Coordinates of C-alpha atoms and ligand atoms in Angstrom, one line a residue:
X151 CA 99.0 111.5 67.4
X152 CA 100.9 110.2 70.6
X153 CA 101.5 106.6 71.1
X154 CA 99.5 106.8 74.4
X155 CA 96.1 107.9 73.1
X156 CA 94.1 106.4 76.0
X157 CA 94.8 107.0 79.6
X158 CA 93.1 105.4 82.7
X159 CA 93.3 107.0 86.1
X160 CA 93.1 104.4 89.0
X161 CA 91.8 106.2 92.2
X162 CA 88.9 108.7 91.8
X163 CA 90.1 111.1 94.8
X164 CA 91.0 114.6 94.4
X165 CA 94.3 113.8 92.7
X166 CA 93.0 111.2 90.4
X167 CA 90.1 113.5 89.4
X168 CA 92.5 116.4 88.6
X169 CA 94.8 114.1 86.7
X170 CA 91.8 112.8 84.6
X171 CA 91.0 116.4 83.8
X172 CA 94.6 117.1 82.8
X173 CA 94.8 113.9 80.3
X174 CA 91.5 115.2 78.8
X175 CA 92.8 118.6 78.4
X176 CA 95.9 117.1 76.7
X177 CA 93.4 115.4 74.2
X178 CA 93.6 111.8 75.6
X179 CA 90.6 109.5 75.7
X180 CA 90.3 109.1 79.5
X181 CA 88.8 106.6 81.9
X182 CA 88.6 107.4 85.7
X183 CA 88.3 104.3 87.9
X184 CA 86.6 104.5 91.2
X185 CA 86.6 101.3 93.5
X186 CA 83.2 101.9 94.6
X187 CA 80.5 101.2 91.9
X188 CA 78.1 103.6 93.5
X189 CA 80.6 106.3 93.8
X190 CA 81.5 105.9 90.1
X191 CA 77.9 105.9 89.0
X192 CA 77.2 109.1 90.9
X193 CA 80.3 110.8 89.5
X194 CA 79.6 109.7 86.0
X195 CA 75.8 111.2 86.2
X196 CA 76.5 114.3 88.2
X197 CA 79.9 115.0 86.6
X198 CA 80.9 116.2 90.1
X199 CA 83.3 114.3 92.6
X200 CA 82.7 115.2 96.2
X201 CA 86.5 114.6 96.8
X202 CA 87.2 117.5 94.5
X203 CA 84.1 119.9 94.9
X204 CA 83.4 122.7 92.4
X205 CA 85.2 120.9 89.6
X206 CA 83.0 119.8 86.7
X207 CA 84.2 116.7 85.0
X208 CA 84.6 117.1 81.1
X209 CA 81.8 115.1 79.5
X210 CA 84.2 112.9 77.4
X211 CA 85.8 111.4 80.7
X212 CA 84.4 107.9 81.3
X213 CA 83.9 107.0 84.8
X214 CA 83.7 103.5 85.7
X215 CA 84.3 100.9 88.5
X216 CA 85.1 98.2 85.9
X217 CA 88.8 97.7 86.3
X218 CA 89.2 95.4 83.2
X219 CA 88.0 98.3 81.1
X220 CA 90.3 100.7 82.8
X221 CA 93.3 98.3 82.3
X222 CA 92.8 98.3 78.6
X223 CA 94.3 101.9 78.4
X224 CA 97.6 102.6 76.8
X225 CA 98.9 104.1 79.9
X226 CA 97.8 104.0 83.6
X227 CA 98.1 106.6 86.4
X228 CA 97.7 105.3 89.9
X229 CA 96.2 107.9 92.4
X230 CA 95.4 105.9 95.2
X231 CA 97.1 106.8 98.7
X232 CA 100.7 105.5 98.6
X233 CA 99.9 102.5 101.2
X234 CA 97.2 101.2 98.7
X235 CA 99.3 101.5 95.6
X236 CA 100.3 97.8 95.8
X237 CA 96.9 96.6 96.2
X238 CA 95.8 98.5 93.2
X239 CA 98.5 97.3 90.9
X240 CA 98.0 93.7 92.2
X241 CA 94.4 94.0 91.0
X242 CA 95.5 95.5 87.6
X243 CA 98.3 93.0 87.1
X244 CA 96.0 90.2 85.8
X245 CA 94.2 92.5 83.3
X246 CA 97.5 93.8 81.7
X247 CA 98.7 91.7 78.8
X248 CA 101.2 93.9 77.2
X249 CA 104.1 96.1 78.5
X250 CA 102.2 99.1 79.9
X251 CA 103.4 102.2 81.5
X252 CA 102.2 102.5 84.9
X253 CA 102.7 105.9 86.6
X254 CA 102.7 106.3 90.3
X255 CA 101.0 109.5 91.3
X256 CA 101.1 109.0 95.1
X257 CA 103.7 110.5 97.4
X258 CA 105.1 108.0 99.9
X259 CA 107.1 105.1 100.8
X260 CA 105.6 101.6 101.6
X261 CA 105.3 100.6 105.2
X262 CA 107.2 97.4 106.1
X263 CA 109.1 97.0 102.9
X264 CA 110.5 100.6 102.8
X265 CA 109.9 100.3 99.0
X266 CA 109.4 103.4 96.7
X267 CA 106.4 103.6 94.6
X268 CA 108.0 102.4 91.4
X269 CA 109.6 99.5 93.0
X270 CA 106.2 98.6 94.4
X271 CA 104.8 98.8 90.9
X272 CA 107.6 96.7 89.4
X273 CA 107.0 94.0 92.0
X274 CA 103.3 93.8 91.8
X275 CA 103.0 93.9 87.7
X276 CA 105.6 92.2 85.8
X277 CA 104.3 93.8 82.6
X278 CA 104.3 97.3 84.0
X279 CA 106.7 100.1 82.9
X280 CA 107.1 101.9 86.1
X281 CA 107.1 105.7 86.2
X282 CA 106.4 108.4 88.8
X283 CA 104.9 111.9 88.5
X284 CA 105.4 114.4 91.3
X285 CA 105.9 118.0 92.0
X286 CA 104.2 121.2 93.4
X287 CA 100.7 120.7 92.2
X288 CA 97.4 120.8 94.3
X289 CA 94.5 119.0 92.9
X290 CA 92.3 122.0 93.0
X291 CA 94.7 124.3 91.1
X292 CA 95.4 121.6 88.5
X293 CA 91.7 120.7 87.7
X294 CA 90.9 124.5 87.5
X295 CA 93.6 124.8 84.9
X296 CA 95.8 127.1 86.8
X297 CA 99.5 126.8 85.7
X298 CA 101.4 124.1 87.2
X299 CA 104.7 122.3 86.6
X300 CA 105.8 118.7 87.6
X301 CA 108.5 116.1 87.1
X302 CA 107.7 112.9 85.3
X303 CA 110.5 110.2 85.8
X304 CA 111.0 106.8 84.2
X305 CA 114.5 104.9 84.0
X306 CA 113.9 105.0 80.1
X307 CA 114.5 108.5 78.9
X308 CA 112.4 108.1 75.7
X309 CA 109.4 106.6 77.7
X310 CA 109.5 109.5 80.2
X311 CA 109.5 111.9 77.3
X312 CA 106.6 110.2 75.6
X313 CA 104.6 110.1 78.7
X314 CA 105.2 113.9 79.0
X315 CA 103.9 114.4 75.5
X316 CA 100.8 112.5 76.4
X317 CA 100.0 114.5 79.5
X318 CA 101.4 117.9 79.0
X319 CA 99.5 121.1 78.0
X320 CA 100.1 124.8 78.3
X321 CA 98.9 124.8 81.9
X322 CA 100.2 121.3 83.1
X323 CA 103.9 121.3 82.4
X324 CA 105.8 117.9 83.2
X325 CA 109.5 118.0 82.9
X326 CA 111.0 114.6 82.2
X327 CA 114.0 112.9 83.9
X328 CA 115.4 109.5 84.4
X329 CA 116.2 110.3 88.0
X330 CA 113.4 108.2 89.5
X331 CA 114.7 107.9 92.9
X332 CA 115.3 111.6 93.2
X333 CA 111.7 112.4 92.3
X334 CA 110.3 109.5 94.6
X335 CA 112.4 110.9 97.7
X336 CA 111.4 114.6 97.1
X337 CA 107.7 113.8 97.0
X338 CA 107.6 111.6 100.0
X339 CA 110.0 113.7 102.4
X340 CA 108.3 117.0 101.6
X341 CA 105.2 115.9 103.1
X342 CA 106.9 114.9 106.5
X343 CA 108.7 118.5 106.5
X344 CA 105.4 120.1 105.7
X345 CA 104.0 118.8 108.9
X346 CA 106.9 120.3 110.7
X347 CA 106.5 123.7 109.0
X348 CA 102.8 123.6 109.9
X349 CA 103.8 123.0 113.6
X350 CA 106.0 126.2 113.5
X351 CA 103.1 128.1 112.3
X352 CA 100.6 126.6 114.7
X353 CA 103.0 127.5 117.5
X354 CA 103.4 131.1 116.3
X355 CA 107.3 130.6 116.1
X356 CA 107.5 133.3 113.3
X357 CA 108.3 133.7 109.7
X358 CA 112.0 133.6 110.4
X359 CA 111.7 130.2 112.1
X360 CA 109.6 128.9 109.2
X361 CA 112.2 129.8 106.6
X362 CA 114.8 128.1 108.8
X363 CA 112.8 125.1 109.3
X364 CA 112.0 124.8 105.5
X365 CA 115.8 125.3 104.6
X366 CA 117.0 122.8 107.1
X367 CA 114.3 120.5 106.0
X368 CA 115.5 120.7 102.5
X369 CA 119.0 120.0 103.8
X370 CA 118.0 116.6 105.2
X371 CA 115.8 115.8 102.3
X372 CA 118.8 116.3 100.1
X373 CA 121.1 114.4 102.3
X374 CA 119.0 111.3 102.3
X375 CA 118.5 111.6 98.4
X376 CA 122.2 111.8 97.9
X377 CA 122.7 108.8 100.1
X378 CA 120.1 107.0 97.9
X379 CA 121.9 107.9 94.7
X380 CA 119.6 110.8 93.6
X381 CA 120.9 113.6 91.6
X382 CA 121.2 117.1 93.2
X383 CA 119.5 118.8 90.4
X384 CA 116.5 116.5 90.8
X385 CA 116.3 117.3 94.6
X386 CA 116.6 121.0 94.0
X387 CA 113.9 120.6 91.3
X388 CA 110.1 120.6 91.3
X389 CA 109.5 117.3 93.1
X390 CA 112.0 118.3 95.9
X391 CA 112.7 121.9 96.7
X392 CA 109.6 123.1 94.5
X393 CA 107.1 120.8 96.2
X394 CA 108.7 121.6 99.7
X395 CA 108.2 125.4 99.1
X396 CA 104.6 124.9 98.2
X397 CA 103.6 122.4 101.0
X398 CA 105.5 124.5 103.6
X399 CA 103.8 127.8 102.7
X400 CA 100.0 127.4 102.7
X401 CA 97.4 125.6 104.7
X402 CA 95.9 124.4 101.3
X403 CA 98.5 121.5 101.9
X404 CA 96.8 119.0 104.1
X405 CA 100.1 118.0 105.6
X406 CA 100.8 121.6 106.5
X407 CA 97.2 121.9 108.0
X408 CA 97.8 118.8 110.0
X409 CA 101.0 120.5 111.4
X410 CA 99.1 123.7 112.3
X411 CA 96.5 121.7 114.2
X412 CA 99.1 119.8 115.9
X413 CA 101.0 123.0 116.8
X414 CA 97.9 124.6 118.2
X415 CA 97.0 121.6 120.3
X416 CA 94.1 120.7 118.1
X417 CA 92.9 117.3 116.7
X418 CA 93.9 116.5 113.0
X419 CA 91.5 117.8 110.4
X420 CA 89.0 115.0 109.9
X421 CA 88.7 113.1 106.7
X422 CA 91.9 114.8 105.1
X423 CA 94.6 112.4 103.7
X424 CA 98.0 113.8 105.0
X425 CA 100.6 111.2 103.5
X426 CA 103.3 112.6 105.7
X427 CA 101.9 111.0 108.7
X428 CA 102.2 107.6 107.2
X429 CA 105.6 108.4 105.4
X430 CA 107.3 109.8 108.7
X431 CA 108.0 106.5 110.4
X432 CA 109.3 104.9 107.3
X433 CA 111.3 107.8 106.3
X434 CA 113.1 107.8 109.6
X435 CA 113.7 104.0 109.4
X436 CA 115.1 104.4 105.9
X437 CA 117.4 107.2 107.0
X438 CA 118.6 105.4 110.0
X439 CA 119.4 102.3 107.7
X440 CA 121.3 104.6 105.3
X441 CA 123.0 106.3 108.4
X442 CA 121.6 109.8 107.5
X443 CA 120.8 112.4 110.1
X444 CA 117.2 113.7 109.6
X445 CA 116.5 115.5 112.9
X446 CA 113.3 117.4 111.7
X447 CA 111.8 114.2 110.3
X448 CA 112.6 112.2 113.3
X449 CA 110.8 114.8 115.5
X450 CA 107.7 114.8 113.4
X451 CA 107.7 111.0 113.5
X452 CA 108.2 111.0 117.4
X453 CA 105.4 113.7 117.9
X454 CA 103.0 111.6 115.7
X455 CA 103.5 108.5 117.6
X456 CA 103.3 110.2 121.0
X457 CA 107.0 109.7 122.0
X458 CA 107.7 113.3 122.1
X459 CA 105.8 116.5 123.0
X460 CA 105.8 119.3 120.7
X461 CA 107.6 121.6 123.2
X462 CA 110.3 118.9 123.9
X463 CA 110.7 118.4 120.1
X464 CA 111.3 122.1 119.5
X465 CA 113.6 122.2 122.5
X466 CA 115.6 119.3 121.1
X467 CA 116.1 120.8 117.8
X468 CA 116.9 124.3 119.1
X469 CA 119.7 122.8 121.4
X470 CA 121.4 120.7 118.8
X471 CA 125.2 121.4 118.7
X472 CA 126.2 124.4 116.4
X473 CA 127.9 122.9 113.3
X474 CA 129.0 123.8 109.7
X475 CA 126.3 124.5 107.2
X476 CA 126.0 121.8 104.6
Ligands
NDP297 N1 95.2 116.2 96.4 C1 96.4 116.7 95.8 O1 96.6 117.9 95.8 C2 97.5 115.9 95.5 C3 97.6 114.5 95.9 N2 98.7 113.7 95.6 C4 98.9 112.4 96.0 O2 97.9 111.5 95.6 C5 97.6 110.5 96.5 C6 96.1 110.5 96.6 O3 95.7 111.6 97.2 P1 94.3 112.2 97.1 O4 93.6 112.0 95.7 O5 94.4 113.7 97.4 O6 93.5 111.6 98.2 P2 91.9 111.6 98.4 O7 91.7 111.3 99.9 O8 91.3 112.7 97.8 O9 91.5 110.3 97.6 C7 92.0 108.9 97.8 C8 91.3 108.0 96.7 O10 91.9 106.7 96.7 C9 90.9 105.8 96.8 N3 91.5 104.7 97.5 C10 91.7 104.5 98.8 N4 92.1 103.2 98.9 C11 92.1 102.6 97.7 C12 92.4 101.3 97.3 N5 92.8 100.4 98.1 N6 92.2 101.2 95.9 C13 91.6 101.9 95.2 N7 91.5 103.2 95.4 C14 91.6 103.5 96.7 C15 89.8 106.5 97.6 O11 88.6 105.8 97.3 P3 87.2 106.1 98.1 O12 86.8 107.5 97.4 O13 86.4 105.0 97.6 O14 87.5 106.1 99.4 C16 89.9 107.9 97.1 O15 89.0 108.0 95.9 C17 98.3 110.7 97.7 O16 99.5 110.0 97.7 C18 98.7 112.1 97.6 O17 99.9 112.5 98.3 C19 99.7 114.2 94.8 C20 99.6 115.5 94.4 C21 98.5 116.3 94.7
13P298 O1 101.4 117.2 97.1 C1 100.6 118.1 97.2 C2 101.2 119.5 96.5 O2 102.1 119.2 95.6 C3 99.5 118.1 97.9 O3 99.8 118.4 99.2 P1 99.1 117.8 100.6 O4 98.8 116.4 100.4 O5 99.9 118.2 101.7 O6 97.7 118.4 100.5

């Protein structure tokens, strides 16, 4: 039996619900925490979460709004949006007596502080053992048991490996690593680049342009990653290149769908969380501080805050000086 027999998932959105299903499938005792008591009670009785429609929650998953109950689990998965991770871990901290693995499942960088997800966890809860899970995996695919592979990183290799053992199954295959920063950067940056890829599609610029944008996008993701000390193989792995390929290829990605809407001159899809829109300005600030050129991400940030039209952004990217490929 794994050391981490009980798992609590904090945040009952699409991803939290899918991860609860994953943990139950792996044989864990699972608690899914929703911040809203009515919402929790409704999911508990219907076994259906409107945030992930069509997925029936296994009967053994306990759904609650009682944070103290959730915090008693052997390991915690935090599946709130990235900008709410600190708030969620702050609330958990007072309930955590022993060192407990706290796995960030959000993809982003904190506004204002420029902090990555595991750094936020470490600051918010001194008892936490921070880790991060990221990679190409749509909540709907994961919950339906379609094959998925992700990366799970913790500074301590043995911890990362034990967390993988606790969550992994035939159809949800986490790979472990100690390159926490590489996993964090891949997951955060790919969302911004997916918006750019969606714009290419929405503007009907063609399949060749989409491949070029995705590849040059990877190039800037990897540049920033290397500047922050990430390993090349992590950046070219599931959480970097893998998730970029997924998110730049299908409107199942909310970030890509946002880009398509922008490219077509339409308003953003309502009620859909597109983390890239929150990450873009922070990513660009981080890149500037590290003296890393990220022209595609800069264009996305400028389009989103209204400093640049899409046509001007496209022209700006297409008229950059020719240079060596790296
Ligand atoms: N969906 C996916 O396929 C994947 C998503 N992710 C990442 O997971 C994160 C969450 O995304 P997702 O689940 O899709 O988003 P959703 O919009 O489906 O759900 C977000 C959930 O977070 C809850 N929430 C919001 N703010 C807080 C808070 N302050 N405290 C506690 N809970 C809060 C919301 O609660 P309420 O319902 O009450 O509003 C909601 O249940 C994002 O960073 C995303 O990038 C990663 C991989 C796949
Ligand atoms: O992160 C994801 C897939 O790996 C989900 O992508 P979106 O947030 O763009 O829907």
